mmCIF file of C-alpha atoms in Angstrom:
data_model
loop_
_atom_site.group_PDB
_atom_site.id
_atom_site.type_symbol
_atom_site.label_atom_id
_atom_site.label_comp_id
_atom_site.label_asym_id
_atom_site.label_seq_id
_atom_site.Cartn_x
_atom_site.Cartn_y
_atom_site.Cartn_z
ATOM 1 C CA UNK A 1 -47.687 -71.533 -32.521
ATOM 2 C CA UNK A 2 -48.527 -70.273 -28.689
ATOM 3 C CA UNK A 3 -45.972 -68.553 -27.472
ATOM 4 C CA UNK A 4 -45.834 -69.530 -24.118
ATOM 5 C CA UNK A 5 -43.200 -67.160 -22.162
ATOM 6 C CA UNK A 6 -45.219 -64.485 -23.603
ATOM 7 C CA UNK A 7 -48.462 -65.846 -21.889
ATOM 8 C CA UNK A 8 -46.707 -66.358 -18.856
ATOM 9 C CA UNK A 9 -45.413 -62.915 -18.914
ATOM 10 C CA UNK A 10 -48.905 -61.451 -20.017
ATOM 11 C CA UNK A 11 -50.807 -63.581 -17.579
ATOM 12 C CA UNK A 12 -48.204 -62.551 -14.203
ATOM 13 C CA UNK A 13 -48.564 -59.016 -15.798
ATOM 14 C CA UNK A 14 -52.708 -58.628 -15.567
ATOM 15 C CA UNK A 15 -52.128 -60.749 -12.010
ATOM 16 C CA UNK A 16 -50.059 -57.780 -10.743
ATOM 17 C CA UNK A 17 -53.571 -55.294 -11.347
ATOM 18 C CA UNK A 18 -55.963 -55.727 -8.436
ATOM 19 C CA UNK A 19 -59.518 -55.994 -10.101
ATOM 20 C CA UNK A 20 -61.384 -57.731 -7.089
ATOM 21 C CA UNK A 21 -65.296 -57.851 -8.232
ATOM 22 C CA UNK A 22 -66.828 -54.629 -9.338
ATOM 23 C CA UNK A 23 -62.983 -53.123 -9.445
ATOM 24 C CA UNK A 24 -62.304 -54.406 -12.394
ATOM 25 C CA UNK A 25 -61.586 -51.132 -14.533
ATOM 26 C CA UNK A 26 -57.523 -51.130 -14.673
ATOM 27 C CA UNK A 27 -57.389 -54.493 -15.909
ATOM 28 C CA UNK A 28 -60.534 -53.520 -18.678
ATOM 29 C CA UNK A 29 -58.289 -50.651 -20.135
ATOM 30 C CA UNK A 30 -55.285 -52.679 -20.366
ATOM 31 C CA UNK A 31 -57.106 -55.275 -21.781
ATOM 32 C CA UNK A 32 -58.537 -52.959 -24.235
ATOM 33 C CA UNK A 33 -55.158 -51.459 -25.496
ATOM 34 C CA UNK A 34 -54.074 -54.968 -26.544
ATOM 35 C CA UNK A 35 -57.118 -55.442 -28.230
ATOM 36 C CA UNK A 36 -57.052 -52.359 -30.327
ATOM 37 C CA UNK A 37 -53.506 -53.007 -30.959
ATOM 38 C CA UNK A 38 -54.696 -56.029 -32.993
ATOM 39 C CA UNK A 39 -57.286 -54.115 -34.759
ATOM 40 C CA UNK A 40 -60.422 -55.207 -32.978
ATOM 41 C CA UNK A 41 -63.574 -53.034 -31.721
ATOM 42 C CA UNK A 42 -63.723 -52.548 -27.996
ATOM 43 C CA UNK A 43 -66.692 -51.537 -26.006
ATOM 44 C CA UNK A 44 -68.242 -51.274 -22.766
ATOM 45 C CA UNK A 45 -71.908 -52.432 -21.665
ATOM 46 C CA UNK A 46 -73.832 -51.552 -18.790
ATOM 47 C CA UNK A 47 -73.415 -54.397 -16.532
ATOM 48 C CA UNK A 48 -71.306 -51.918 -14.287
ATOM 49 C CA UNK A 49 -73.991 -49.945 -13.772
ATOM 50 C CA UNK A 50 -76.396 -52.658 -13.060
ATOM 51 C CA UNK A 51 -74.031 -54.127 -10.276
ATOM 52 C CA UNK A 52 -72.450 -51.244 -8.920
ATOM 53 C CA UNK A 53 -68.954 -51.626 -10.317
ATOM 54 C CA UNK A 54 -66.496 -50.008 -11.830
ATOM 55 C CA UNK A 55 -66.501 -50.870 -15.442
ATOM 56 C CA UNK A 56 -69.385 -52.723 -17.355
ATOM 57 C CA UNK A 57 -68.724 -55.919 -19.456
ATOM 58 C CA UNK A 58 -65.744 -54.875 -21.925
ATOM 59 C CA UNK A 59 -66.754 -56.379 -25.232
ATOM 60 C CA UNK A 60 -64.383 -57.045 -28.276
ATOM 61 C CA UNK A 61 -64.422 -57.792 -32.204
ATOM 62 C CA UNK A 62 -61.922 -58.804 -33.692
ATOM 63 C CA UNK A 63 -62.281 -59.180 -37.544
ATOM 64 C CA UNK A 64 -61.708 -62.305 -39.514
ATOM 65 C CA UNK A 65 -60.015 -62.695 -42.975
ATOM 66 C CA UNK A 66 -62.507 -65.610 -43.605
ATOM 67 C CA UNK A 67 -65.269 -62.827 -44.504
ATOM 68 C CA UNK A 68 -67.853 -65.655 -45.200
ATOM 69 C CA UNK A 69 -67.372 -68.084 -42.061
ATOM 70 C CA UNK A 70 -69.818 -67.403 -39.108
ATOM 71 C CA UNK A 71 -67.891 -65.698 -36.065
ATOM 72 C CA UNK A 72 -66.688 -67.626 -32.875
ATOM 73 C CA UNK A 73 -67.028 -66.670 -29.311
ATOM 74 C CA UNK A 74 -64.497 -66.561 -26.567
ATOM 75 C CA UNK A 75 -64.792 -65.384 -22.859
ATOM 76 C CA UNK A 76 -63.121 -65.073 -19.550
ATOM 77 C CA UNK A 77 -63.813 -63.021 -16.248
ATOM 78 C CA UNK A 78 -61.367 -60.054 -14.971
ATOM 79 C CA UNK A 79 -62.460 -60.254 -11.506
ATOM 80 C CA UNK A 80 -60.815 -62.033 -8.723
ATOM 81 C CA UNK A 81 -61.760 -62.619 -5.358
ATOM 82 C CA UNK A 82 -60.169 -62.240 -1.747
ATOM 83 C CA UNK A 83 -57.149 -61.851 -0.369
ATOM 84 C CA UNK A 84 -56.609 -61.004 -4.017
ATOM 85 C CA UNK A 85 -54.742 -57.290 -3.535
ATOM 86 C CA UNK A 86 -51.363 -57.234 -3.843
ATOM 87 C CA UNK A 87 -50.570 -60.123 -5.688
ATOM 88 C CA UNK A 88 -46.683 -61.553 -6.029
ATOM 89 C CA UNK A 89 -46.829 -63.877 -8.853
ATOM 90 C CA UNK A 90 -43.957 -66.511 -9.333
ATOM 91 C CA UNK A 91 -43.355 -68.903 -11.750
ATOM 92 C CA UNK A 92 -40.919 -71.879 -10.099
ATOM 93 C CA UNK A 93 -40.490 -75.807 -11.803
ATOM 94 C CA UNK A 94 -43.157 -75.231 -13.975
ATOM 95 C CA UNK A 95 -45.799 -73.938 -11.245
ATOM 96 C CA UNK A 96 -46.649 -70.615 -11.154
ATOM 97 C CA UNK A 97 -47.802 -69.142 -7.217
ATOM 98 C CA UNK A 98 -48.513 -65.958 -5.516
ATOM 99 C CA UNK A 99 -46.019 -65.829 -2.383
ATOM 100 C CA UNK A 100 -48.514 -67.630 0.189
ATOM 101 C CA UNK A 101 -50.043 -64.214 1.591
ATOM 102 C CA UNK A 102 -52.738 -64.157 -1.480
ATOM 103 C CA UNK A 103 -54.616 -65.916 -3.534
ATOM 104 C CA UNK A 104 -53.182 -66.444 -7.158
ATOM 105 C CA UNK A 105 -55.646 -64.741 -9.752
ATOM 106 C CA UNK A 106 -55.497 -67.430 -12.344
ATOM 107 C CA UNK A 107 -59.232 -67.897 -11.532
ATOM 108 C CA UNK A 108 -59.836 -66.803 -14.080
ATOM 109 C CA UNK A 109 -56.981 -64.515 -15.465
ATOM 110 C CA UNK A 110 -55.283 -67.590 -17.106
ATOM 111 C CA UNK A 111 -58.444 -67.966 -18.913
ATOM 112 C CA UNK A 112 -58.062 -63.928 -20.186
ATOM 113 C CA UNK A 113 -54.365 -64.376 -21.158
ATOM 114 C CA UNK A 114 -55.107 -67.708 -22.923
ATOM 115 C CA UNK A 115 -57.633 -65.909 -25.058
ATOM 116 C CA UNK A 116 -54.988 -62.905 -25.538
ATOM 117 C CA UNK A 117 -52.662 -64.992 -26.824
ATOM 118 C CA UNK A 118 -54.619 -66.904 -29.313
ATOM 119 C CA UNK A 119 -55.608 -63.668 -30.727
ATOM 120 C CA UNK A 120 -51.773 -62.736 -31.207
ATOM 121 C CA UNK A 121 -51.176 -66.151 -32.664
ATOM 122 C CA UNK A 122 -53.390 -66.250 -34.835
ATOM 123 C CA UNK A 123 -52.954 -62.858 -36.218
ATOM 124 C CA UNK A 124 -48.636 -62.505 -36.664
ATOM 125 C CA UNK A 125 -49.323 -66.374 -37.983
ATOM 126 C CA UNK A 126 -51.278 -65.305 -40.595
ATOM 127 C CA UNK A 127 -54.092 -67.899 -39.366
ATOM 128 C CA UNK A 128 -57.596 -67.602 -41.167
ATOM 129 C CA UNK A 129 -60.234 -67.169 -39.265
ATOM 130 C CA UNK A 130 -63.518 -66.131 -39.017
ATOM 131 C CA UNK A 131 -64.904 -62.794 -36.738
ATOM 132 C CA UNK A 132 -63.551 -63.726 -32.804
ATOM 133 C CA UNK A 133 -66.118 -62.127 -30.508
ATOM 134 C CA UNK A 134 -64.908 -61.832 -26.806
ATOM 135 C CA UNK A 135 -66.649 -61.412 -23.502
ATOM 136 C CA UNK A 136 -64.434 -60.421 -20.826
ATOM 137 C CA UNK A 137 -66.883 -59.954 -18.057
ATOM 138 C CA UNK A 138 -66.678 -58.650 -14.195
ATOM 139 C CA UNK A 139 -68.330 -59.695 -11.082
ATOM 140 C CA UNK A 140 -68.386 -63.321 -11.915
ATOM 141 C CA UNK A 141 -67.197 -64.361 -8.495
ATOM 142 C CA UNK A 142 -70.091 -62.754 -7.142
ATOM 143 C CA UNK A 143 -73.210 -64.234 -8.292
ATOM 144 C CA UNK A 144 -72.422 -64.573 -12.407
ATOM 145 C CA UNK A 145 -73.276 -60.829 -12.300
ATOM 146 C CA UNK A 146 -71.583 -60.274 -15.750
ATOM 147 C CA UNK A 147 -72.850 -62.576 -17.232
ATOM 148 C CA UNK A 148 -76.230 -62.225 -16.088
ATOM 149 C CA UNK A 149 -76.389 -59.068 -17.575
ATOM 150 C CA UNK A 150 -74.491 -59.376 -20.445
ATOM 151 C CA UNK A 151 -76.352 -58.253 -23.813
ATOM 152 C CA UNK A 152 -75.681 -61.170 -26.024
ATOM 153 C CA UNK A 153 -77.831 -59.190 -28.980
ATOM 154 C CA UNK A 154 -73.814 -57.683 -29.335
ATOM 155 C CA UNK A 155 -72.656 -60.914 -30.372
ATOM 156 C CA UNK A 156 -73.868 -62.634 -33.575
ATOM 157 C CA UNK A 157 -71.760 -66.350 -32.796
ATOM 158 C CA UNK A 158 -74.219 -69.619 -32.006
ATOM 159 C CA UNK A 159 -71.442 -70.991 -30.053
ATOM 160 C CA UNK A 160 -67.873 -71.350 -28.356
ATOM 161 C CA UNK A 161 -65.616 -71.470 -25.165
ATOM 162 C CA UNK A 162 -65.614 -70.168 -21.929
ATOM 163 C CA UNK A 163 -62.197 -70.685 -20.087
ATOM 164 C CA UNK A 164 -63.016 -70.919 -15.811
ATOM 165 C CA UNK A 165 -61.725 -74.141 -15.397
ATOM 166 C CA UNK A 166 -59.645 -76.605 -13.558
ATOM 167 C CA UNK A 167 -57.701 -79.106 -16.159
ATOM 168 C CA UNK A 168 -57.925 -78.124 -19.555
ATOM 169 C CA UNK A 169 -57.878 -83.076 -19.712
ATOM 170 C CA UNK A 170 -62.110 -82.327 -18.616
ATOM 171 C CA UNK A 171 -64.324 -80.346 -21.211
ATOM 172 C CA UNK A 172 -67.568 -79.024 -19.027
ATOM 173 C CA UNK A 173 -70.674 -79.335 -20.450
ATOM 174 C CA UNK A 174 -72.808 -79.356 -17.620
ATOM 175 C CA UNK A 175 -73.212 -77.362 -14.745
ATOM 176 C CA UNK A 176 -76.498 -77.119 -12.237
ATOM 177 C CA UNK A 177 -78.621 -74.367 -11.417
ATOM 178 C CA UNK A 178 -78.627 -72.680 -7.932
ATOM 179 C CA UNK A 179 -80.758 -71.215 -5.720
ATOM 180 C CA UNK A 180 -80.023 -68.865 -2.630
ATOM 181 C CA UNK A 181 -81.886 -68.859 0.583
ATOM 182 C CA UNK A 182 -82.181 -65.985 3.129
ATOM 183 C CA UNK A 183 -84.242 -66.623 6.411
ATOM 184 C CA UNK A 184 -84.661 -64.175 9.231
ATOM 185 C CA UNK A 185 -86.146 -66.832 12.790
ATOM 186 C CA UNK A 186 -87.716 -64.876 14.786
ATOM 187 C CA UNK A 187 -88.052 -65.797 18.802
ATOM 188 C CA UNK A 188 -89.314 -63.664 21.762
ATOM 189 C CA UNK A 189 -86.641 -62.706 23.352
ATOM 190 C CA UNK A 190 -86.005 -62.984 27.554
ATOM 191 C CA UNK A 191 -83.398 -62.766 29.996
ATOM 192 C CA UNK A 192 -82.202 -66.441 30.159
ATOM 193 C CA UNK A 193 -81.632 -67.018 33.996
ATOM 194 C CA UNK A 194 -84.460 -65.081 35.315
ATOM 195 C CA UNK A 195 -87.206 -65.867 32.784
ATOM 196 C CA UNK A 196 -86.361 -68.157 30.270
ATOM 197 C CA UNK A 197 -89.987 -69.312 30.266
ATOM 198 C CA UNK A 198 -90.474 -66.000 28.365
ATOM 199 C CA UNK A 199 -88.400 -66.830 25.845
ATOM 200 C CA UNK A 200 -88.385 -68.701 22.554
ATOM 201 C CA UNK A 201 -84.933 -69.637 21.421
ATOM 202 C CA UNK A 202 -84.878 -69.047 17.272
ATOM 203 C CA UNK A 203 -81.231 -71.184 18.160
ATOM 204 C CA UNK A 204 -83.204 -73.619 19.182
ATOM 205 C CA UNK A 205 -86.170 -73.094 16.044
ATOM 206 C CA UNK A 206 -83.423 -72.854 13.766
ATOM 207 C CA UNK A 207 -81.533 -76.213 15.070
ATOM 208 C CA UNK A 208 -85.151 -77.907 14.936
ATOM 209 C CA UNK A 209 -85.326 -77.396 11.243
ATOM 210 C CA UNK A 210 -82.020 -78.502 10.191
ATOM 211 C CA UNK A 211 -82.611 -81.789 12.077
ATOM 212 C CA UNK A 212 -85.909 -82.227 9.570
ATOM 213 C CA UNK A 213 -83.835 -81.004 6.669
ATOM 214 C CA UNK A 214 -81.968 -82.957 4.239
ATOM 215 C CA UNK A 215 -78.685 -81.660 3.586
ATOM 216 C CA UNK A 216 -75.234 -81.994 1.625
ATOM 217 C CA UNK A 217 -76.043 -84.882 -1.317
ATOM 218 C CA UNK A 218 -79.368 -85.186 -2.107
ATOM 219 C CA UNK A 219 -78.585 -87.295 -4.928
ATOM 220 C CA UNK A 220 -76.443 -87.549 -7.887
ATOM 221 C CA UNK A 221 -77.931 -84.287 -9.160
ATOM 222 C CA UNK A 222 -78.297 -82.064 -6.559
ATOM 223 C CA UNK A 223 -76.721 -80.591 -3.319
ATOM 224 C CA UNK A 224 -77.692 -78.675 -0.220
ATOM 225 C CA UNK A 225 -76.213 -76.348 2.320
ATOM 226 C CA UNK A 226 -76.284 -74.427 5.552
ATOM 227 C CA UNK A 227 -73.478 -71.958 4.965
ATOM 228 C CA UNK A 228 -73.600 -68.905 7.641
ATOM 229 C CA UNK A 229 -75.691 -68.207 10.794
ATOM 230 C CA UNK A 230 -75.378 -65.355 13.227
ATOM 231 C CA UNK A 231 -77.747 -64.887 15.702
ATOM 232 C CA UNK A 232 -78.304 -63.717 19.190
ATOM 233 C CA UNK A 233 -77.701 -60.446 21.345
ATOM 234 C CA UNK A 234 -76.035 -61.687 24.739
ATOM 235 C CA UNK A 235 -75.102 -65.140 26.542
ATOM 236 C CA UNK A 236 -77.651 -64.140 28.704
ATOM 237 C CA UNK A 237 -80.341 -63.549 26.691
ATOM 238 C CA UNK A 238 -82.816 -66.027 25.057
ATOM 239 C CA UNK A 239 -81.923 -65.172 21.221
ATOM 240 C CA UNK A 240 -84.813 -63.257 19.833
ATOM 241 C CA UNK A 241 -83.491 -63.336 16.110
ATOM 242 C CA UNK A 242 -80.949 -65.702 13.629
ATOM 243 C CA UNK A 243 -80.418 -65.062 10.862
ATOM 244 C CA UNK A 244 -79.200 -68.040 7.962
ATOM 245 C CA UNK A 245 -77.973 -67.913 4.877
ATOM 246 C CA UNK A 246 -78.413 -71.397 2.926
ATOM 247 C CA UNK A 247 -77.883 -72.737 -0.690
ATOM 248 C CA UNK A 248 -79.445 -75.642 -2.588
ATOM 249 C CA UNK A 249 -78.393 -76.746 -6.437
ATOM 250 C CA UNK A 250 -78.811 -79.039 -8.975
ATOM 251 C CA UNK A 251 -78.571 -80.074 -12.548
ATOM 252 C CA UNK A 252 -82.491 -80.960 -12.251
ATOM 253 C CA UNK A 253 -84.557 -77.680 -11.561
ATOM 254 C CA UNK A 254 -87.478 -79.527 -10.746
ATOM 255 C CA UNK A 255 -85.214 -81.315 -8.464
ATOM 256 C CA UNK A 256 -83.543 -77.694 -6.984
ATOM 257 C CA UNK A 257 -87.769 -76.271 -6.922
ATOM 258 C CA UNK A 258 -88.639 -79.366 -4.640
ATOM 259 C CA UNK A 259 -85.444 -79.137 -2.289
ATOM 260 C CA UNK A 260 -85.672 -75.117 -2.002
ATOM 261 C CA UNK A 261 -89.583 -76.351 -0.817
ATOM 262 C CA UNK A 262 -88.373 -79.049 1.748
ATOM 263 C CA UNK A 263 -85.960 -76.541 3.291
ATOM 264 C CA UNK A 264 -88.655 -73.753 3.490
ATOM 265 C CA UNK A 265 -91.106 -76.235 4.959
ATOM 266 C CA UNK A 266 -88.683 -77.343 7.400
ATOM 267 C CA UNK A 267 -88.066 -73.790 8.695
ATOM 268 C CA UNK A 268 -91.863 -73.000 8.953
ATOM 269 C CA UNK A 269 -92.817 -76.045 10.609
ATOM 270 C CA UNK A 270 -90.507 -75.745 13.383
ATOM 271 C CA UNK A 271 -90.856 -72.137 13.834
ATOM 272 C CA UNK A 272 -94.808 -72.967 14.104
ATOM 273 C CA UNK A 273 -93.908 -75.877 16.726
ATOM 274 C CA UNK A 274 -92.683 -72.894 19.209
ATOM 275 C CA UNK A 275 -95.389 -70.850 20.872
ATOM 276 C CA UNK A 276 -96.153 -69.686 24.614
ATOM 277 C CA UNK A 277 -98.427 -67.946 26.401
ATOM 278 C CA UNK A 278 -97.455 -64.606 28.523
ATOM 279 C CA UNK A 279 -100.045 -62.480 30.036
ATOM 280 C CA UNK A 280 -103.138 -64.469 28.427
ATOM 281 C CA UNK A 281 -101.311 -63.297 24.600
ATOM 282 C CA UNK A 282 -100.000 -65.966 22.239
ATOM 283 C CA UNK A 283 -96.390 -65.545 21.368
ATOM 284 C CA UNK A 284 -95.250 -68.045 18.368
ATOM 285 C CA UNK A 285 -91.867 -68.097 16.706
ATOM 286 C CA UNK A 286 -91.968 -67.227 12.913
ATOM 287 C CA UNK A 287 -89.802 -67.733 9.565
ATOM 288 C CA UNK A 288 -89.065 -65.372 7.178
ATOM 289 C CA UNK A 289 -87.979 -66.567 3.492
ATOM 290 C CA UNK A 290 -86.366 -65.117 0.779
ATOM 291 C CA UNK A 291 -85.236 -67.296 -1.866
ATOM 292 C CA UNK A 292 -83.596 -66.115 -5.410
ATOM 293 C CA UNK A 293 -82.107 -68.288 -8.450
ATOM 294 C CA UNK A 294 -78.678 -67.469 -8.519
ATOM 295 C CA UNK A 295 -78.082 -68.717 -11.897
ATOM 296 C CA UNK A 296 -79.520 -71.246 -14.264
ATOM 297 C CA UNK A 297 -78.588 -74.880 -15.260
ATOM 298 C CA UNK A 298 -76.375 -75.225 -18.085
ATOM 299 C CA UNK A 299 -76.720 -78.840 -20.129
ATOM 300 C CA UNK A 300 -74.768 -78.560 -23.814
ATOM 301 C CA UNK A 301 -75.071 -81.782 -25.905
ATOM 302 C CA UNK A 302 -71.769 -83.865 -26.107
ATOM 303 C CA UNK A 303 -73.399 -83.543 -30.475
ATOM 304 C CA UNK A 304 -73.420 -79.678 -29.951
ATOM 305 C CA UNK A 305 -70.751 -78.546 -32.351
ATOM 306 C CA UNK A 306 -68.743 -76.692 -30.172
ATOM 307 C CA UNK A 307 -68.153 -79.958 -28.394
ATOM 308 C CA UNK A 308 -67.218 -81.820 -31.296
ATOM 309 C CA UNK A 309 -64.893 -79.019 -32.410
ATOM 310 C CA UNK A 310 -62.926 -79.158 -29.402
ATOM 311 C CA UNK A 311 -62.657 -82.664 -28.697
ATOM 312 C CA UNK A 312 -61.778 -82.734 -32.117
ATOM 313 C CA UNK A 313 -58.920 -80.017 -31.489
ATOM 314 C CA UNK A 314 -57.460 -81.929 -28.538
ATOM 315 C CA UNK A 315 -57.409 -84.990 -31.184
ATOM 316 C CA UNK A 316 -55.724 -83.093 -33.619
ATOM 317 C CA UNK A 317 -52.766 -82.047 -31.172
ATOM 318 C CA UNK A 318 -52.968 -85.416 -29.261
ATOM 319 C CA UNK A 319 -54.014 -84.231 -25.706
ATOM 320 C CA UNK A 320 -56.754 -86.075 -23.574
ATOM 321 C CA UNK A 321 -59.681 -84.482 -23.092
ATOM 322 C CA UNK A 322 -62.843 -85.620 -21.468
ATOM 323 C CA UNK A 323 -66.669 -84.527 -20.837
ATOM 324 C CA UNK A 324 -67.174 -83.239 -17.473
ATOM 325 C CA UNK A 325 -70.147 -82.204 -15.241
ATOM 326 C CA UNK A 326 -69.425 -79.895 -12.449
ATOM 327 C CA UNK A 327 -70.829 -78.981 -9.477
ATOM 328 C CA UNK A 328 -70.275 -75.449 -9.828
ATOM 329 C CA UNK A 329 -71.439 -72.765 -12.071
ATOM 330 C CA UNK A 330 -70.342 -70.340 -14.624
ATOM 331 C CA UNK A 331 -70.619 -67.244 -16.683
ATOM 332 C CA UNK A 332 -71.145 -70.508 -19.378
ATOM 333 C CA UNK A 333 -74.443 -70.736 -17.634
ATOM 334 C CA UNK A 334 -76.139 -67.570 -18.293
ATOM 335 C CA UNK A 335 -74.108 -67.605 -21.529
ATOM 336 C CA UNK A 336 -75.963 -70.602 -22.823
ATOM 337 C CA UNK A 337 -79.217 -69.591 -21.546
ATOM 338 C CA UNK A 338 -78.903 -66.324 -23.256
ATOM 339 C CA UNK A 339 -78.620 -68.415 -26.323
ATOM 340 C CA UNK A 340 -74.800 -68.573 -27.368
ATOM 341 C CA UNK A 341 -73.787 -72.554 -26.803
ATOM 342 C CA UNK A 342 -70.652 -72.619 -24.963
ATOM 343 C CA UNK A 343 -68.614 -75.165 -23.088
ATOM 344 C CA UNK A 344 -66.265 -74.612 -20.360
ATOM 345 C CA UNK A 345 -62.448 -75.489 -20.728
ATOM 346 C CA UNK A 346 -59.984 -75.511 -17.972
ATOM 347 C CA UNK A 347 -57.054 -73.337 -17.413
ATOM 348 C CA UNK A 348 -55.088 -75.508 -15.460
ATOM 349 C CA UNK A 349 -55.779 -73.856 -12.166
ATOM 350 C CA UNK A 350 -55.864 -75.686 -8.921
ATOM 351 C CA UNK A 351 -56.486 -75.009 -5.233
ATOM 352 C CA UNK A 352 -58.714 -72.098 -6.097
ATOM 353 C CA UNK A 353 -60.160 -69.275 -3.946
ATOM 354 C CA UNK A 354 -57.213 -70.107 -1.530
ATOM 355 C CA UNK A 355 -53.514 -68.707 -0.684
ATOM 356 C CA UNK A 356 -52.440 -72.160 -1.998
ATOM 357 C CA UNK A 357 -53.728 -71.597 -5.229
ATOM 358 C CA UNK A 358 -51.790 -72.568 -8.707
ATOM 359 C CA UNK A 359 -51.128 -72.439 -12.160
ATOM 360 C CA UNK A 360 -49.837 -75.559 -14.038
ATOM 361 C CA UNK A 361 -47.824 -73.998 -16.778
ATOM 362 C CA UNK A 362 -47.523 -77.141 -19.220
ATOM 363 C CA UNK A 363 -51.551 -77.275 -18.910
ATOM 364 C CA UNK A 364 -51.845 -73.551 -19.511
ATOM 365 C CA UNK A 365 -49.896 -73.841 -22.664
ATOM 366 C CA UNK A 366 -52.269 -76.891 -23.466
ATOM 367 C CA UNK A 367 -55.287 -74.900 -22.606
ATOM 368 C CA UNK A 368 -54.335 -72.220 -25.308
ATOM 369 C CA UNK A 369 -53.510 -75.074 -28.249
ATOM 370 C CA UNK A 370 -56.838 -76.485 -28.102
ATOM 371 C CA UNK A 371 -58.604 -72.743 -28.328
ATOM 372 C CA UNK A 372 -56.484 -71.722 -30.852
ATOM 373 C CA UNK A 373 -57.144 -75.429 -32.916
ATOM 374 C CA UNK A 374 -60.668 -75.282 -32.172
ATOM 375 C CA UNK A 375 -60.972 -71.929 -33.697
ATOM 376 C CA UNK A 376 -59.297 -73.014 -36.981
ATOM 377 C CA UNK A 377 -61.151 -75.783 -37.272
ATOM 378 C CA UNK A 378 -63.978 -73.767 -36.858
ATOM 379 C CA UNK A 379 -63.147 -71.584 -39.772
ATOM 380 C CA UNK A 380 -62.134 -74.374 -41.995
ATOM 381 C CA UNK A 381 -65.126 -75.533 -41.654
ATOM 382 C CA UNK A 382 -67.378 -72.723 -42.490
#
């Protein structure tokens, strides 16, 4: 019953409107036009205001004709990131592209038009169903902001799907938690072929404590990262100040507590290893630490019931499906920790946050079945 040129048209469409994080306005309104067009409630929150955006969280109801059966939740993110402006879409042996100078936008605007398209299906099908409630959230490319400060007390559904995935063949049901570091090394600074002896190198603090560190896989759970430095004034002078940005995450947070801990030990004990003497006063490198949780771990039961509802969708319509754990979060994180129990279901999207990203049309369609299945099931079942 999905009508797949009309996704493909919808989804190339929404592509076509730049809504790079906290720009996500244009493709909000559109959005809500189609929504009210099937009858639902539309609303804004005030995640935009929290972030510095645009638009907030746009929120939709859409009301069921199964007045009795508990309402089901659905949600995507309108943001995109960069070089996301401008966006050619083009659909070509069953892939869709951009035209090589951008990114694609199916991250995660395949996951929108999927949930679009349901909707219509369901409705000029004459489908029962229960209440749909749908988050279409913003800045989730940044940091989960949407979701993060999404106001779940709108929503009254225990569970459903979240569509930000690869192949729609892996169901996610766990993703780890994350924590950002920030650290400012501070040196002395001196001019480097007259008085280096002056000096203390935070280069050379900084490349002491990544030697002590543990880094990349920690274990099966949990990763670590160095991702950006920048440091230093002149070739010629002994670099006073570097400044490194580093990431740790796991599906353990006491495992993600005790590697955030190694890391900061490892930059204080080699800053404290660096100290000199100049005119009878002690000069001593130092570290300066900021860490934050970026989002929480997410860990849904293969028992949950939205699990067993859509493996039991894919069943019905006889496409494999599998439970996945990624190492990457979600708005399904925050989501689930806000207390709606939601999985994550691919798109079909591949190569993402890159000019060679794309769109496998046949899993698209396939992506859209099993929401639309898994939602009547759900209200068969209630």
């Amino acid at each position: 019953m999905i009508n797949e040129l009309r996704m493909i048209k919808h989804l190339m469409d929404i592509i076509r409107i730049d809504s790079p994080s906290r720009r996500e306005r244009n493709v909000a309104i559109r959005l809500e036009e189609e929504m009210k067009d099937l009858g639902a409630e539309c609303f804004y929150d005030d995640a935009g205001d929290k972030v510095g955006g645009d638009t907030g969280n746009l929120i939709v109801k859409v009301p069921g004709t199964k007045k009795n059966a508990p309402p089901f939740f659905l949600c995507s993110h309108m943001d995109t990131v960069s070089p996301g402006e401008g966006i050619k879409p083009i659909v070509q042996d069953g892939i869709m592209r951009s035209d090589g100078t951008t990114i694609l936008g199916s991250d995660d605007k395949s996951g929108v038009s999927i949930i679009v398209e349901a909707l219509r299906s369901l409705r000029e099908n004459d489908i029962p169903h229960s209440d749909i409630e749908v988050a279409f959230t913003i800045c989730e490319e940044v940091g989960l902001l949407g979701a993060k400060f999404l106001d779940t007390s709108n929503f009254k559904s225990l569970y459903g799907i979240v569509l930000d995935s690869s192949t729609p063949q892996r169901l996610v049901l766990r993703c780890p938690c994350s924590d950002i570091m920030d650290v400012k090394i501070h040196g002395v600074e001196a001019h480097s072929g007259l008085c280096p002896e002056n000096g203390i190198s935070a280069v050379e603090v900084l490349s002491d404590a990544i030697s002590r560190m543990k880094l990349g896989r920690i274990d099966h759970e949990t990763t670590a990262n160095i991702g950006k430095v920048n440091g230093g004034s002149a070739i010629n002078i002994v670099p006073g100040l570097v400044e490194v940005k580093a990431e740790a995450r796991s599906h353990d947070p006491e495992k993600l507590d005790v590697q955030i801990q190694h890391m900061r030990e490892c930059f204080i004990e080699a800053a404290q290893s660096r100290e000199m003497f100049l005119d009878e006063e002690r000069l001593c490198a130092r570290a300066e630490i900021k860490t934050e949780r970026v989002y929480p771990v997410m860990n849904v039961s293969p028992q949950a019931n939205v699990t067993k509802l859509v493996l039991k969708a894919a069943d019905n319509l006889h496409h494999d499906i599998e439970l996945h754990t990624s190492g990457g979060g979600c708005d399904a994180n925050y989501i689930n920790e806000k207390g709606i129990e939601c999985v994550n279901l691919g798109t079909g999207m591949y190569e993402l946050h890159t000019v060679n990203e794309y769109l496998m049309i046949d899993e698209f369609r396939r992506s859209a079945e099993i929401v639309f299945e898994t939602i009547k099931l759900h209200s068969e079942s209630n």
